[in-house]
Coordinates of C-alpha atoms in Angstrom, one line a residue:
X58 CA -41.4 22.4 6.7
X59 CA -41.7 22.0 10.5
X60 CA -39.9 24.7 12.8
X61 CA -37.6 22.3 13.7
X62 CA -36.2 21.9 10.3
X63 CA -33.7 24.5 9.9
X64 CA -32.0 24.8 6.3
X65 CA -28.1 24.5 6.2
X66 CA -25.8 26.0 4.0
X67 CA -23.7 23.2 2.3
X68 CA -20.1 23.7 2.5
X69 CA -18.3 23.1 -1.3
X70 CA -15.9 20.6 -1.1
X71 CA -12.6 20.8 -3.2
X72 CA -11.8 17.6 -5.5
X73 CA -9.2 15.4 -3.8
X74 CA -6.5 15.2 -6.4
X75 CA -4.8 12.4 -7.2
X76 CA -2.2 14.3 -9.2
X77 CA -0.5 18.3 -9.2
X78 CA -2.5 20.4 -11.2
X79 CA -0.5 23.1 -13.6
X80 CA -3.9 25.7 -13.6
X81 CA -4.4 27.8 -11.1
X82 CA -7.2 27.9 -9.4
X83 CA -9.0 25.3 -7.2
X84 CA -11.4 23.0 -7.9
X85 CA -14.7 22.0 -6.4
X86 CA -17.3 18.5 -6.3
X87 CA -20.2 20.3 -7.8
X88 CA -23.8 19.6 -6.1
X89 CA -25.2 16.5 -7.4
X90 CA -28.6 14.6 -7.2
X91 CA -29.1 11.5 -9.1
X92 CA -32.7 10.7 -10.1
X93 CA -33.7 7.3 -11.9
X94 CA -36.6 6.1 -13.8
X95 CA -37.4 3.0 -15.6
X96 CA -35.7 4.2 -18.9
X97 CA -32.5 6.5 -17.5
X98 CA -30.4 7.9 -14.4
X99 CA -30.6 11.6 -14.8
X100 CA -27.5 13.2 -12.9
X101 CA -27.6 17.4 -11.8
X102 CA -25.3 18.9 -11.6
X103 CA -25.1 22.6 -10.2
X104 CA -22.1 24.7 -11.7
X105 CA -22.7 28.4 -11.1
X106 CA -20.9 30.5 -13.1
X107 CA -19.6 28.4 -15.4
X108 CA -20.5 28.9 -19.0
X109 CA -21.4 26.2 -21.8
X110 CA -18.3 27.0 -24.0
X111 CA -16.0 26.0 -20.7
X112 CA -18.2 22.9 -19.7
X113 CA -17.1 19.6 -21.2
X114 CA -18.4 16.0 -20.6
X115 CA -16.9 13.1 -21.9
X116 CA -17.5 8.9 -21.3
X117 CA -14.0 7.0 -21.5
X118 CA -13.0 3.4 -20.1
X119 CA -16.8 3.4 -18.4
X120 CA -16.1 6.7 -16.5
X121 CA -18.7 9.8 -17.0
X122 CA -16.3 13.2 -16.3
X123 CA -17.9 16.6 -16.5
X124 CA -15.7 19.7 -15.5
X125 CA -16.6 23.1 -15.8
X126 CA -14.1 25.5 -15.6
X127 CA -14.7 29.6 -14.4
X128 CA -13.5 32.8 -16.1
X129 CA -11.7 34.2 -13.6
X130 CA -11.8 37.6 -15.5
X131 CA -15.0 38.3 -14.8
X132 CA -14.2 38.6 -11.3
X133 CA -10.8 40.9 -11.7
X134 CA -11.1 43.9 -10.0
X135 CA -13.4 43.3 -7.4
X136 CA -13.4 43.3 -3.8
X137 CA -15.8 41.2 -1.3
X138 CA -17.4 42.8 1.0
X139 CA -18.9 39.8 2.4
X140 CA -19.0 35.8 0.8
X141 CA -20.8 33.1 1.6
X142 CA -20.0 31.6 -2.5
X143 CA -16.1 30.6 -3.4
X144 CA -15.3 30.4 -7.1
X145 CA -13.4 27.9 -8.1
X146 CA -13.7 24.9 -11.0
X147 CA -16.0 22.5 -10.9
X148 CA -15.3 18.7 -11.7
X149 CA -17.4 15.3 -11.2
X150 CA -16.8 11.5 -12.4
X151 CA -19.6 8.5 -12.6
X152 CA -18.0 5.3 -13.2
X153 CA -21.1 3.7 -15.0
X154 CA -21.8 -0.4 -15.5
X155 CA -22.8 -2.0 -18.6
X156 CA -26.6 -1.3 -18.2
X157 CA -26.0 2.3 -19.5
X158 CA -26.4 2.8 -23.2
X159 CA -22.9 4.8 -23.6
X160 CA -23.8 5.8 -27.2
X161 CA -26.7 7.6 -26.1
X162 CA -25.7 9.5 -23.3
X163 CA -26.4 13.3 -23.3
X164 CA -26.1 16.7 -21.6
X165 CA -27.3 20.1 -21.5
X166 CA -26.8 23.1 -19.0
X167 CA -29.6 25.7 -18.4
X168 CA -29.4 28.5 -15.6
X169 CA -26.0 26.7 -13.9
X170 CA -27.5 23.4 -14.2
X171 CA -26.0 20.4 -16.0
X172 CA -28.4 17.7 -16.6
X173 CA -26.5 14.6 -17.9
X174 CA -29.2 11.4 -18.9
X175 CA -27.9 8.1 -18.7
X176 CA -30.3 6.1 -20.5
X177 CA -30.4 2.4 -19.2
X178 CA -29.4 -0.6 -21.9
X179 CA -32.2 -2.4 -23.6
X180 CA -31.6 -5.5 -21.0
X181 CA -31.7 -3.1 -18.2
X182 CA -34.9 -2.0 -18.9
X183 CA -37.8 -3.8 -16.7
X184 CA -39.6 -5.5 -18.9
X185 CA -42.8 -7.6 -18.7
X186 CA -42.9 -11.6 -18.9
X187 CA -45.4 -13.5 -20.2
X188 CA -46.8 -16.6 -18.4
X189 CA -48.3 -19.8 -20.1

């Protein structure tokens, strides 16, 4: 990395709701990169502190939703000295076309990380033609 390349702390953004919420708590976009390779789109997903038995990801009407929600117990009783990290929920949607094999789609979380692979249709897949 050159010295003028300085690293920047990313600011969390909240969701922008589109209706009232009844849980408390706010909710965050969680960090995403999108990677793609002839067979899938892999989407990452960081979600720190949220654990596997509060993450859920479902497909419905072409949408991909993932929302991780925090036990706020583990944090009771404590007092910040100094933050730089809000907690909050985390929650994410993919509206996904018709090259996407939706009966294949898959997920798994590993150190705060959810990795969700989208694998591409048969027809989506590049493919070789043969000339006569």
């Amino acid at each position: 990395m050159s010295e003028s390349q300085e690293l920047q702390v990313q600011q969390k953004r909240e969701v922008e709701k589109k209706t009232e919420g009844t849980a408390p708590g706010r909710v965050f976009v969680p960090v995403t990169d999108i990677f793609e390779t002839p067979e899938a789109l892999t989407v990452a997903l960081e979600m720190p502190g949220v654990d596997r038995n509060s993450l859920e990801a479902r497909v419905e009407d072409d949408v991909v939703t993932i929302e991780g929600r925090i036990d706020f117990a583990k944090y009771e009783g404590m007092q910040p000295v100094y933050t730089e990290y809000i907690v909050g929920h985390y929650a994410r949607s993919f509206e996904i076309s018709n090259k996407i094999d939706q009966s294949k789609i898959s997920a798994q979380m590993k150190d705060g990380v959810v990795t969700i692979v989208l694998p591409k249709a048969e027809q989506a897949k590049p493919r070789r033609i043969d000339v006569s």
